[in-house]
PDB file of C-alpha atoms and ligand atoms in Angstrom:
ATOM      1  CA  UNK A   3       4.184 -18.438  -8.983  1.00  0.00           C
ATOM      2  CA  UNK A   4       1.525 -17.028 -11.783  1.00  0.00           C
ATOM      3  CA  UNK A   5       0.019 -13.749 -10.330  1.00  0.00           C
ATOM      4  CA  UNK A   6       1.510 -10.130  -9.895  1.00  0.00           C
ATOM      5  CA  UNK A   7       3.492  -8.611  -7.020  1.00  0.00           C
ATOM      6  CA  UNK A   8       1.491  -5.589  -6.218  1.00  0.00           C
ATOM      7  CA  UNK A   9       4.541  -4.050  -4.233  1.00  0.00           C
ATOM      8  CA  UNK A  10       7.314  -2.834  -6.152  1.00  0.00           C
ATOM      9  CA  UNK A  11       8.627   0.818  -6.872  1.00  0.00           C
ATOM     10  CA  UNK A  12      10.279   2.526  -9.952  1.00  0.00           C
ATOM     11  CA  UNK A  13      10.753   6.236 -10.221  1.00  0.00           C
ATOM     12  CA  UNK A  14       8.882   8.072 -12.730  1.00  0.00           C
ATOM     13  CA  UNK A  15      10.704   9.450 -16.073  1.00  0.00           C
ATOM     14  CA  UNK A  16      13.191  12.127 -15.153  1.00  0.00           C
ATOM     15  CA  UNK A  17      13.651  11.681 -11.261  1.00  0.00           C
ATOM     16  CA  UNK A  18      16.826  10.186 -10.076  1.00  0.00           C
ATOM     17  CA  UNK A  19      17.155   8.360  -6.816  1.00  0.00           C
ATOM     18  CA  UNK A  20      20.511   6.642  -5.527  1.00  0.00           C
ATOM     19  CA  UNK A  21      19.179   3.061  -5.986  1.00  0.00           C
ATOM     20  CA  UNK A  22      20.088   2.510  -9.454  1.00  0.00           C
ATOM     21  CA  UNK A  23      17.312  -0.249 -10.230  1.00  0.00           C
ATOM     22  CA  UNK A  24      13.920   1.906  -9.130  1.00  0.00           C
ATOM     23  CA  UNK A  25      15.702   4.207 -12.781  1.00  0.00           C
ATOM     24  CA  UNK A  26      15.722   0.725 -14.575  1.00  0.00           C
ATOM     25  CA  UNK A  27      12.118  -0.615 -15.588  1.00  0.00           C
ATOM     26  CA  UNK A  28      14.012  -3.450 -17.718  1.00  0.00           C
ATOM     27  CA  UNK A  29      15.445  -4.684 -13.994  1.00  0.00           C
ATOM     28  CA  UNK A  30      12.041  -5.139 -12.770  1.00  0.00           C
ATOM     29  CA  UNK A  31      10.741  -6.521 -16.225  1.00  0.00           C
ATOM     30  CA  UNK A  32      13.522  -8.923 -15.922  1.00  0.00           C
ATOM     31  CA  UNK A  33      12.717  -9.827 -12.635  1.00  0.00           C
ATOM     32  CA  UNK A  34       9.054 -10.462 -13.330  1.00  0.00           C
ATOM     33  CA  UNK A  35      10.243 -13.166 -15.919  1.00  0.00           C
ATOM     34  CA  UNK A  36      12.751 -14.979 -13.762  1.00  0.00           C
ATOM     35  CA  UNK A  37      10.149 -15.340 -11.220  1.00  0.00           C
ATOM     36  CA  UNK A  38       7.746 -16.561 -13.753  1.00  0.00           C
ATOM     37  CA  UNK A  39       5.536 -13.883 -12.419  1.00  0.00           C
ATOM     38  CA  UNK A  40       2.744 -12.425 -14.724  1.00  0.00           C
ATOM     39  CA  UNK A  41       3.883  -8.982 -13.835  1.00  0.00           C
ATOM     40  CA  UNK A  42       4.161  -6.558 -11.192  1.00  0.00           C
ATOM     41  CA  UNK A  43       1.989  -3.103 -10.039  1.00  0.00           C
ATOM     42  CA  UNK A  44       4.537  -0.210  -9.187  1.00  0.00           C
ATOM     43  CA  UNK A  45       4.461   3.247  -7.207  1.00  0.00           C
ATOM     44  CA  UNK A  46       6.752   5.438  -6.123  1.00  0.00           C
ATOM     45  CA  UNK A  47       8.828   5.413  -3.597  1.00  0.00           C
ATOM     46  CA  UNK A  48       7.996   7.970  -0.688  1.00  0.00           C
ATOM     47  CA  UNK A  49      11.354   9.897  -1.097  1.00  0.00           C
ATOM     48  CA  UNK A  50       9.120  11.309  -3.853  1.00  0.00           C
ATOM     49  CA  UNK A  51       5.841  12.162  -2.441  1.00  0.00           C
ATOM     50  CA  UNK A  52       6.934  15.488  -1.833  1.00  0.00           C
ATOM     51  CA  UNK A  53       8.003  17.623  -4.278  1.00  0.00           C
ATOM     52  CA  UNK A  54       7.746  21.513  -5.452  1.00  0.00           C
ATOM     53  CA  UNK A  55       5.274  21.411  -8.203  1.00  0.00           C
ATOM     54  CA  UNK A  56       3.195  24.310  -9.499  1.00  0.00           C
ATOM     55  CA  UNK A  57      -0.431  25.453  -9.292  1.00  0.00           C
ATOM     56  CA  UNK A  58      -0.536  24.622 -13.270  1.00  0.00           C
ATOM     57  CA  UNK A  59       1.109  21.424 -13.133  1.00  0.00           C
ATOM     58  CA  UNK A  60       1.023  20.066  -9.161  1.00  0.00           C
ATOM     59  CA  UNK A  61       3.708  17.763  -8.409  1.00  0.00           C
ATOM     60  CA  UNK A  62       1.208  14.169  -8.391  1.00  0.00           C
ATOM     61  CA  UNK A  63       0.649  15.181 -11.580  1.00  0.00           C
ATOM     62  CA  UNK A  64       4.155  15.287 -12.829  1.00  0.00           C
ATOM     63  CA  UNK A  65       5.434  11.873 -10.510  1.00  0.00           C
ATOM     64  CA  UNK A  66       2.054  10.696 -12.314  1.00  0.00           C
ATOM     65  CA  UNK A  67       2.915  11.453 -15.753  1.00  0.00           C
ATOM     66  CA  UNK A  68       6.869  10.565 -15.065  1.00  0.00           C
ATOM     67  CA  UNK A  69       5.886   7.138 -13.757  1.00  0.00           C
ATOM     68  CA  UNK A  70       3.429   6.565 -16.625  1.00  0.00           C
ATOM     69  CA  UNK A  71       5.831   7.132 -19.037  1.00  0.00           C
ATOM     70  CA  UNK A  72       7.880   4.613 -17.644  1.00  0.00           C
ATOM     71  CA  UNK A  73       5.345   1.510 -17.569  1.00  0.00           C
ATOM     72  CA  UNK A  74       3.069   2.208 -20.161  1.00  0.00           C
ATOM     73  CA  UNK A  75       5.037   0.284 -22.994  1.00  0.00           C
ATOM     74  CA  UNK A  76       5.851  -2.894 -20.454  1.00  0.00           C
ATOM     75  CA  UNK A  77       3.128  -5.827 -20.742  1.00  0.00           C
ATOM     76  CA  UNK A  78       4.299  -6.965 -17.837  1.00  0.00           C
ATOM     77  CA  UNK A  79       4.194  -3.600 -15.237  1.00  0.00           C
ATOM     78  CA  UNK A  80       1.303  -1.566 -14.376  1.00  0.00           C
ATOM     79  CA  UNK A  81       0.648   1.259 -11.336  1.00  0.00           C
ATOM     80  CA  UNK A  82      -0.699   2.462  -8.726  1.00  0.00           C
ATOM     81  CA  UNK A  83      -1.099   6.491  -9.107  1.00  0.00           C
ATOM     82  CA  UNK A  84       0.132   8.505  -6.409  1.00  0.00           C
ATOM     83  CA  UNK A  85      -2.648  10.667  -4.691  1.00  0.00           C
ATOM     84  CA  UNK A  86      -1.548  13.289  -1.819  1.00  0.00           C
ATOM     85  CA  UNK A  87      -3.552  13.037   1.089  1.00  0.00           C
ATOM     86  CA  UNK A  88      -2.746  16.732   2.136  1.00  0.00           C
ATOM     87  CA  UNK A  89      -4.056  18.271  -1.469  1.00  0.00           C
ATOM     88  CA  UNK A  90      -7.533  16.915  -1.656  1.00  0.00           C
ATOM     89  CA  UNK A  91      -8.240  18.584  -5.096  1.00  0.00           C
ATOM     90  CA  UNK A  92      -5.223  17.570  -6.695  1.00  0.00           C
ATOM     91  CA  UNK A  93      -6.347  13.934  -5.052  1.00  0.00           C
ATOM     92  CA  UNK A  94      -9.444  14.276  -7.119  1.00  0.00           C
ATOM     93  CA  UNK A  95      -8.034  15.547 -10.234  1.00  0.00           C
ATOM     94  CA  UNK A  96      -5.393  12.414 -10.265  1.00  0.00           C
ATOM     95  CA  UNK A  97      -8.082  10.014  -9.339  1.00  0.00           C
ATOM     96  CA  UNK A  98     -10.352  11.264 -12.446  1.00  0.00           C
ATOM     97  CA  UNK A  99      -7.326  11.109 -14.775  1.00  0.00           C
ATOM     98  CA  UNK A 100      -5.831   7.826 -14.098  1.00  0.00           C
ATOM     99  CA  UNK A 101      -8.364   5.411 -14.812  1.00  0.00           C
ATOM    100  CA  UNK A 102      -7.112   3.732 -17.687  1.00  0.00           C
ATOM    101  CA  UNK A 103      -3.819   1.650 -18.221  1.00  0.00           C
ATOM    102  CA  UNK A 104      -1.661   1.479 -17.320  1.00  0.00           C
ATOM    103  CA  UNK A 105      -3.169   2.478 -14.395  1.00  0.00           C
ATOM    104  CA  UNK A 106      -4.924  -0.355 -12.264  1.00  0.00           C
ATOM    105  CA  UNK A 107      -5.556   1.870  -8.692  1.00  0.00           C
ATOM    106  CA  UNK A 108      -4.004   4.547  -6.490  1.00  0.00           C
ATOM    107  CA  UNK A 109      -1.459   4.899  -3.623  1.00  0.00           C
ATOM    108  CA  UNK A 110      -1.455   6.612  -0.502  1.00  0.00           C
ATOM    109  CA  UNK A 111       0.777   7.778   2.240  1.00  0.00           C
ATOM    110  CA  UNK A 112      -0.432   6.136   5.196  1.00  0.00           C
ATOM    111  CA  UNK A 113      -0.530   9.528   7.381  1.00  0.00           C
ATOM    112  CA  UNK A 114       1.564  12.952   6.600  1.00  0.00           C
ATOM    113  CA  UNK A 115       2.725  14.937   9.731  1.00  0.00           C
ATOM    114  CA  UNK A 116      -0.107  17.250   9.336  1.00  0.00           C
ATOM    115  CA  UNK A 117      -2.716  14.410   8.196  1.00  0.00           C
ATOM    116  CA  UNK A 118      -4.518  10.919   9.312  1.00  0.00           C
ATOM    117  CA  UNK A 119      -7.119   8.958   7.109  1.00  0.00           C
ATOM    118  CA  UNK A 120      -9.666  10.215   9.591  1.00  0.00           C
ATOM    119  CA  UNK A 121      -9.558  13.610   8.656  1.00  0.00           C
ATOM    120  CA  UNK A 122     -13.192  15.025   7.532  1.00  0.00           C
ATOM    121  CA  UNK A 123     -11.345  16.837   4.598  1.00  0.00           C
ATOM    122  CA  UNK A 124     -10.820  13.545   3.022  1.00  0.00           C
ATOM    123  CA  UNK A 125     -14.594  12.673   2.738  1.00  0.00           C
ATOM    124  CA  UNK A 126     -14.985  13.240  -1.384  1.00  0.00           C
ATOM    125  CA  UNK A 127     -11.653  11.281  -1.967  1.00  0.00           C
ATOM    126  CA  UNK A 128     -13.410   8.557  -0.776  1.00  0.00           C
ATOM    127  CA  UNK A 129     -16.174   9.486  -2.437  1.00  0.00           C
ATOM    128  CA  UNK A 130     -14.395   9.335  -5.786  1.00  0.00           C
ATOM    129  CA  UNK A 131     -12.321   6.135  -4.901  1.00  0.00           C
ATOM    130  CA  UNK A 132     -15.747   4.647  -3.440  1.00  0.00           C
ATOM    131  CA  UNK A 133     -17.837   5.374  -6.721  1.00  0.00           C
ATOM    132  CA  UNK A 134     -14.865   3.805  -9.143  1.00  0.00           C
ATOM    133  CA  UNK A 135     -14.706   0.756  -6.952  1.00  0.00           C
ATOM    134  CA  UNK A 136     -10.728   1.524  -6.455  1.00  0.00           C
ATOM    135  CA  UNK A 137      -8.016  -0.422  -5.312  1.00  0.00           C
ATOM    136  CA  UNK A 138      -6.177   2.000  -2.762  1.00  0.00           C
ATOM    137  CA  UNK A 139      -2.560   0.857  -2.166  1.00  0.00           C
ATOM    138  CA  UNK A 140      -1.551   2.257   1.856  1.00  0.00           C
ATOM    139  CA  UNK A 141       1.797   2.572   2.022  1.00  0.00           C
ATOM    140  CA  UNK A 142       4.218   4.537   5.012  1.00  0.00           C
ATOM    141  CA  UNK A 143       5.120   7.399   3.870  1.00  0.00           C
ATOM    142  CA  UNK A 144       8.163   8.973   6.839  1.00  0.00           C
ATOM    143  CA  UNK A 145       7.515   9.092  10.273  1.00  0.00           C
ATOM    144  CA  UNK A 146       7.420  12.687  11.884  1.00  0.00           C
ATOM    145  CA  UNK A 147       8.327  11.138  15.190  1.00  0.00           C
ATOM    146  CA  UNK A 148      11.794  12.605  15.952  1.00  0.00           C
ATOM    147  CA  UNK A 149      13.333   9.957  18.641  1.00  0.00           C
ATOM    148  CA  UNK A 150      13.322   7.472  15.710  1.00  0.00           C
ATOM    149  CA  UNK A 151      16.661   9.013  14.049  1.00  0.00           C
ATOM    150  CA  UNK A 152      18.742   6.252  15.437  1.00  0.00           C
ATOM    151  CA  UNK A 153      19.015   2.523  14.318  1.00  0.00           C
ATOM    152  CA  UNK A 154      16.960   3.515  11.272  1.00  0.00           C
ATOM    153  CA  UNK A 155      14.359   3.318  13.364  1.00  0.00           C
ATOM    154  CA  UNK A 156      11.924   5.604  11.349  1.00  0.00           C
ATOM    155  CA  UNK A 157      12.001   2.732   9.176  1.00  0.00           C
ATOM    156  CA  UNK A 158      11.884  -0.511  11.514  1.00  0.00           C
ATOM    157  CA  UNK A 159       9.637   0.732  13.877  1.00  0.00           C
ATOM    158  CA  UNK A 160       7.890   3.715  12.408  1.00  0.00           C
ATOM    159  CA  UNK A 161       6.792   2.222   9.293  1.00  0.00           C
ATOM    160  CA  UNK A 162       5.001  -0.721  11.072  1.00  0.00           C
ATOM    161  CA  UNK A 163       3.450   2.459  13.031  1.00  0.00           C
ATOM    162  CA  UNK A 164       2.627   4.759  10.382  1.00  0.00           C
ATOM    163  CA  UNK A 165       0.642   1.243   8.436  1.00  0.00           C
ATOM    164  CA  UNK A 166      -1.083   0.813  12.292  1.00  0.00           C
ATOM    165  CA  UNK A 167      -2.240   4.134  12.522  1.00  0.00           C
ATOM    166  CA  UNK A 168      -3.515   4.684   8.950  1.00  0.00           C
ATOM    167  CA  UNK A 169      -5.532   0.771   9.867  1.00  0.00           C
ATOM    168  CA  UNK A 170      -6.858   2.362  13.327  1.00  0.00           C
ATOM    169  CA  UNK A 171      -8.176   5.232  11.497  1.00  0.00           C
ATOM    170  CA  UNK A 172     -10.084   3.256   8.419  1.00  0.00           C
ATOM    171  CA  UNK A 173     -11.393   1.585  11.357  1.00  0.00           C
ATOM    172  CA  UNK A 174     -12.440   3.687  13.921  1.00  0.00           C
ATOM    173  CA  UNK A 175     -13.888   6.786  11.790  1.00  0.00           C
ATOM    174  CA  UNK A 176     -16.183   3.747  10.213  1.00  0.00           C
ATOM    175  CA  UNK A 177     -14.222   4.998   6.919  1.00  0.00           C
ATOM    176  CA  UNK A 178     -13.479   1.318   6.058  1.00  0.00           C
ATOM    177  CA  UNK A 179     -17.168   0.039   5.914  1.00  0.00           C
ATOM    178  CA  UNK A 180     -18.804   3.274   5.208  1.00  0.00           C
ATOM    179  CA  UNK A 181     -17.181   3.243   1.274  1.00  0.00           C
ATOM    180  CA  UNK A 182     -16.996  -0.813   0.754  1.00  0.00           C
ATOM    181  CA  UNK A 183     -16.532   0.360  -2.781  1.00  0.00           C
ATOM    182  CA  UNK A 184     -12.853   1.031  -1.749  1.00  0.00           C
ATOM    183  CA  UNK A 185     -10.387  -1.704  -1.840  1.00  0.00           C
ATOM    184  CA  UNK A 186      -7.689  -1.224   1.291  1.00  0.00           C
ATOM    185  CA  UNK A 187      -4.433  -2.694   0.740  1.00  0.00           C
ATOM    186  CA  UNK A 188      -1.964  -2.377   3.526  1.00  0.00           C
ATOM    187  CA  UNK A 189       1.755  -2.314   3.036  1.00  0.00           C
ATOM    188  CA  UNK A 190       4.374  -4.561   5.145  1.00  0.00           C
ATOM    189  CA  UNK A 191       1.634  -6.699   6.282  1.00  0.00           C
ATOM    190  CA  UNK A 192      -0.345  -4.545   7.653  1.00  0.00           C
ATOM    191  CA  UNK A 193       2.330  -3.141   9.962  1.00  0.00           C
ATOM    192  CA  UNK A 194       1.933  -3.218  13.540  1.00  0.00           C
ATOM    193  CA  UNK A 195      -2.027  -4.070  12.912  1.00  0.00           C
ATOM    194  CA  UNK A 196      -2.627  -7.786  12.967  1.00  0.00           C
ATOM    195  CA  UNK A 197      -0.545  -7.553  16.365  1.00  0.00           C
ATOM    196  CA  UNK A 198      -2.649  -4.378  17.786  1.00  0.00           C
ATOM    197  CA  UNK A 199      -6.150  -5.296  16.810  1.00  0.00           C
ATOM    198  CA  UNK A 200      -6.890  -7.391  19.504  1.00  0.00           C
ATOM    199  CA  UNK A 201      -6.108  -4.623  22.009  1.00  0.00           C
ATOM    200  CA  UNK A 202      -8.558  -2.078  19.511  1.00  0.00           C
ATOM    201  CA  UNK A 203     -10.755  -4.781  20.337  1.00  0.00           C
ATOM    202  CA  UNK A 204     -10.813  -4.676  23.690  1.00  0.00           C
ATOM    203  CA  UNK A 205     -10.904  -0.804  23.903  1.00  0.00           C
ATOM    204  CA  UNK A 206     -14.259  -0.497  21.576  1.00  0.00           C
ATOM    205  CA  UNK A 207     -16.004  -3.715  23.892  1.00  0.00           C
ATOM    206  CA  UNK A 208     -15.023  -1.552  27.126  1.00  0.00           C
ATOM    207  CA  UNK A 209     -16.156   1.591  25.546  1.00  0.00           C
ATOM    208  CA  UNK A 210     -13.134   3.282  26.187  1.00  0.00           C
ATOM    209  CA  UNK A 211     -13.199   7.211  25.954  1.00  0.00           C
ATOM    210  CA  UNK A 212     -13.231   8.635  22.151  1.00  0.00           C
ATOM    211  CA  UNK A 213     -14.288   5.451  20.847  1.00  0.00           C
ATOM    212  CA  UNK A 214     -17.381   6.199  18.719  1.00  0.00           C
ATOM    213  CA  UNK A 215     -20.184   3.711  18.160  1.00  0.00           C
ATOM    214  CA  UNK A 216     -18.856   1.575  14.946  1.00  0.00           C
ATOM    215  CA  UNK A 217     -20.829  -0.841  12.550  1.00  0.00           C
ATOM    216  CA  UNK A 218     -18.767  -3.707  12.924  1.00  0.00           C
ATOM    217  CA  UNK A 219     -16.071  -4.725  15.593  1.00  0.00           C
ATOM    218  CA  UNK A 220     -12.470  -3.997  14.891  1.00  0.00           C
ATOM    219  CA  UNK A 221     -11.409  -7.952  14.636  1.00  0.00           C
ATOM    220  CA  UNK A 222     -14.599  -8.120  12.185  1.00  0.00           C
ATOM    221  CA  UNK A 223     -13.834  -4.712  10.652  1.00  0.00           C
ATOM    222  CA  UNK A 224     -10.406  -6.059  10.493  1.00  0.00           C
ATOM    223  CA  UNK A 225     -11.065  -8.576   7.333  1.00  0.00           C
ATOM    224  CA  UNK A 226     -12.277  -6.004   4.956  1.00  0.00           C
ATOM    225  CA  UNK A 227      -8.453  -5.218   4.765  1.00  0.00           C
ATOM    226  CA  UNK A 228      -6.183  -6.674   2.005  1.00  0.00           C
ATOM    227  CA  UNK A 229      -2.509  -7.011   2.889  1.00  0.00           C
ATOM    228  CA  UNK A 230       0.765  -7.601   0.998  1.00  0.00           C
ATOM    229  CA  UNK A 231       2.893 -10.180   2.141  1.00  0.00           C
ATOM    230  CA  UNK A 232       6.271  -8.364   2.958  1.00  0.00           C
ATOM    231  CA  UNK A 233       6.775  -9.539   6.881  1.00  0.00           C
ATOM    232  CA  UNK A 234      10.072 -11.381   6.724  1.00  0.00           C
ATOM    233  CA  UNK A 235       9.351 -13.398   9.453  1.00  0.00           C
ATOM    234  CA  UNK A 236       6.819 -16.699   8.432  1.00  0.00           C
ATOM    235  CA  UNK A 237       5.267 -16.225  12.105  1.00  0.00           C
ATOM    236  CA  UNK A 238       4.100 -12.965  11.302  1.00  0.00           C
ATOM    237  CA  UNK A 239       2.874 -13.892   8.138  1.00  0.00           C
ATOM    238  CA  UNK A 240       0.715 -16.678   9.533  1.00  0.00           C
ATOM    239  CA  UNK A 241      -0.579 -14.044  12.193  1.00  0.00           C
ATOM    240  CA  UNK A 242      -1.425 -11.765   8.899  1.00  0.00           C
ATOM    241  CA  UNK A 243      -3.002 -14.439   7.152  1.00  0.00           C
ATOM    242  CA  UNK A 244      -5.341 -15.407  10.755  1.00  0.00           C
ATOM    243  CA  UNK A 245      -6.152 -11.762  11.253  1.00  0.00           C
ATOM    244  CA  UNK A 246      -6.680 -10.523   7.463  1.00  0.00           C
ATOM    245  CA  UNK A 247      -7.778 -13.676   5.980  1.00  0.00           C
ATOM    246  CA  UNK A 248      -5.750 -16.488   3.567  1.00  0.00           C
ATOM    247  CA  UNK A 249      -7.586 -14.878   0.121  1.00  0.00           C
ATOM    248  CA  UNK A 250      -6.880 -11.788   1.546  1.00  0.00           C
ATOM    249  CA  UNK A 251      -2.710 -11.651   1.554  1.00  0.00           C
ATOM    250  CA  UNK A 252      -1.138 -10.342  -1.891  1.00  0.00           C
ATOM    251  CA  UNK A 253       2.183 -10.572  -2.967  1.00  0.00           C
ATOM    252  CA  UNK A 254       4.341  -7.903  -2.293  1.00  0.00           C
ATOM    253  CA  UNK A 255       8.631  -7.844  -2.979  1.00  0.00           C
ATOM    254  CA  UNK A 256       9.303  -4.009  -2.052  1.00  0.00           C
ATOM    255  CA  UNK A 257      11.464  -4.530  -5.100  1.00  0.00           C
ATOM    256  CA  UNK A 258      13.922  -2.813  -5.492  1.00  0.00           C
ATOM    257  CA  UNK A 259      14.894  -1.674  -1.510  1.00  0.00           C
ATOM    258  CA  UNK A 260      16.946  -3.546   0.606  1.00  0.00           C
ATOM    259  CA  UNK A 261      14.577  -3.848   2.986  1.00  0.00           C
ATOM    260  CA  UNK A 262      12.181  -5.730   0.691  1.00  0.00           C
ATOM    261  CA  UNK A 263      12.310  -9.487  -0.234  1.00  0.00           C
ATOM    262  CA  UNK A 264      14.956 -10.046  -2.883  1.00  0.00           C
ATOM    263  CA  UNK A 265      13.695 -13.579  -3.820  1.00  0.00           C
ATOM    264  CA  UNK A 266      10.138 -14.557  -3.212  1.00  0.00           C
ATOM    265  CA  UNK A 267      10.375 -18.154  -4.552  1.00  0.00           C
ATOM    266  CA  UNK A 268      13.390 -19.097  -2.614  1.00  0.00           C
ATOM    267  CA  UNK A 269      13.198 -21.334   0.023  1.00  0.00           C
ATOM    268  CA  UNK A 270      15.071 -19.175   2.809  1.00  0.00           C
ATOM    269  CA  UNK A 271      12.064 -16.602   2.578  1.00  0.00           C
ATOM    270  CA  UNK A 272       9.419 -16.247   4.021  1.00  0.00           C
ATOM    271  CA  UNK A 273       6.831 -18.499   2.093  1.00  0.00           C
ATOM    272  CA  UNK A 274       9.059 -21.214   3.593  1.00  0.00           C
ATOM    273  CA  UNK A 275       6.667 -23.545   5.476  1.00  0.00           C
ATOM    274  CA  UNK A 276       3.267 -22.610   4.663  1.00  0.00           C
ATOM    275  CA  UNK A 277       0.921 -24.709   2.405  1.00  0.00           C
ATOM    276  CA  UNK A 278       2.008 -24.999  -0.900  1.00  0.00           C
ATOM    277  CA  UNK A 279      -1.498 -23.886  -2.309  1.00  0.00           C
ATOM    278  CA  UNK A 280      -1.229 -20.567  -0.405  1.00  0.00           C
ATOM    279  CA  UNK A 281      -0.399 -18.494  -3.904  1.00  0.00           C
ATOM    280  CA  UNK A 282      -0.526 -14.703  -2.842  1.00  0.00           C
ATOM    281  CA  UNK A 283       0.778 -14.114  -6.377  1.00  0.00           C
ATOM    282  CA  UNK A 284      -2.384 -15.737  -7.342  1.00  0.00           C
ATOM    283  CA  UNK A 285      -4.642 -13.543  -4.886  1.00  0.00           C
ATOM    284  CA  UNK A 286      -3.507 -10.599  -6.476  1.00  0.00           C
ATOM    285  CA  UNK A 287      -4.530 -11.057 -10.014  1.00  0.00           C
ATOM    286  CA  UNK A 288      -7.306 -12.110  -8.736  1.00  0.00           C
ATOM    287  CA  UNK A 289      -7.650  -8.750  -6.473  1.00  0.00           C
ATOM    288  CA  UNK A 290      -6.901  -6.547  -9.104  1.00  0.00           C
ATOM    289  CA  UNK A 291      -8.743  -8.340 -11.761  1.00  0.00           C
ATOM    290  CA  UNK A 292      -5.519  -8.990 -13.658  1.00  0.00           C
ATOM    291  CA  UNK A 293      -4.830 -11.763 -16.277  1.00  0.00           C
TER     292      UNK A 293
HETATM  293 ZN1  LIG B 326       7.458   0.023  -0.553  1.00  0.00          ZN
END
């Protein structure tokens, strides 16, 4: 399984969360060995992407510099800087500042409750992330939708959602091929998307109201998307792979949540069936650019 896991979370120096391993970076270093893995690219977990910080010292900056901390003396672990979508000039500021290792590209909420990827406001983030040829991790961030409280819902279903909606948006505000500098990544498969696309499809072919003119039809649009592979279900993952494209499916674990894949290798998961030279692991290095 040589490659990286581009999906996995620790929390930065000094923050405590209540699952124990996303405090212990020798967990995840550990992991990476016993899956023979040639490392893994972490973020943050979304409890954290909102925070009190200060005008002096915003609070990306400080998750930033916690995380940082943590990963920069592990061979083995690099990260994707956190950049909030609602503070574009913080966005910029983190973007010039984290070019370097341990550093290998950003992460993003996939929507806030006041914010979509369409939003005009976000044009020089792109700009910035389009110039540096980035590698922009989109990952859910919580769903404002308040009928989701029950059956950790806001999880199972808005998730999926919140990765849809952030997809639709690349897509339809021509965001996706107007900055092909940008490498997309979406989280959890893509979310809802590879099952919805078909039906953006057929509502850009009819023309259907608020639909703008776009460069490139959303199945077509579609493939300029990257993907992790967290799906738990090998039906969806074959749909991901159709719609997003076999070189375009990374590895992802979701390390250390519950709701991630505890053991990518094993044969209960959901690599379980597919071709043996499918290596997402492999995908991602090459992605990234990684040894
Ligand atoms: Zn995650």
């Amino acid at each position: 399984l040589a490659g990286w896991d581009i999906h996995s979370h620790l929390a930065p120096a000094g923050a405590s969360l209540p699952i124990e391993d996303l405090n212990r970076p020798q967990a995840l270093v550990q992991r990476v060995e016993t899956l023979r893995l040639d490392g893994a690219i972490v973020s943050i977990p979304p409890p954290l992407y909102d925070g009190s910080g200060s005008e002096r010292r915003p609070w990306a900056t400080e998750v930033n510099d916690g995380l940082e901390q943590v990963i920069s003396d592990e061979p083995t672990l690099r990260g994707f800087a956190y950049l909030p979508i609602d503070k574009v000039e913080v966005s910029l500021a983190e973007i010039s500042r984290r070019e370097r290792a341990p550093w290998v590209g950003f992460t993003i909420a996939a929507a806030t409750a006041s914010r979509t990827l369409d939003d005009p406001e976000l044009e020089p983030v792109w700009q910035a992330l389009d110039d540096r040829n980035a590698f922009v991790f989109v990952h859910p961030g919580a769903s404002p939708d308040s009928r989701l409280h029950r059956f950790y819902l806001e999880n199972l279903l808005g998730n999926p959602t919140e990765i849809a909606l952030a997809a639709a948006c690349l897509i339809f505000a021509g965001i996706l091929l107007r900055y092909p500098g940008i490498t997309f990544c979406l989280a959890h498969g893509g979310g809802a998307t590879p099952g919805l696309v078909g039906r953006w499809e057929q509502g850009w072919r009819t023309a259907r109201p608020g639909i703008p003119e776009l460069a490139a039809a959303p199945l077509d649009a579609v493939r300029f998307f990257y993907a992790d592979s967290v799906v738990h279900d090998p039906r969806a993952l074959e749909l991901a792979i159709q719609v997003f494209g076999e070189e375009r499916i990374l590895l992802g674990t979701d390390w250390p949540f519950p709701m991630g894949i505890a053991e990518p290798t094993a044969p209960s998961t959901v690599l379980e069936g597919l071709e043996p030279e499918l290596s997402f692991a492999a995908n991602a290095s090459q992605c990234l650019q990684l040894a």
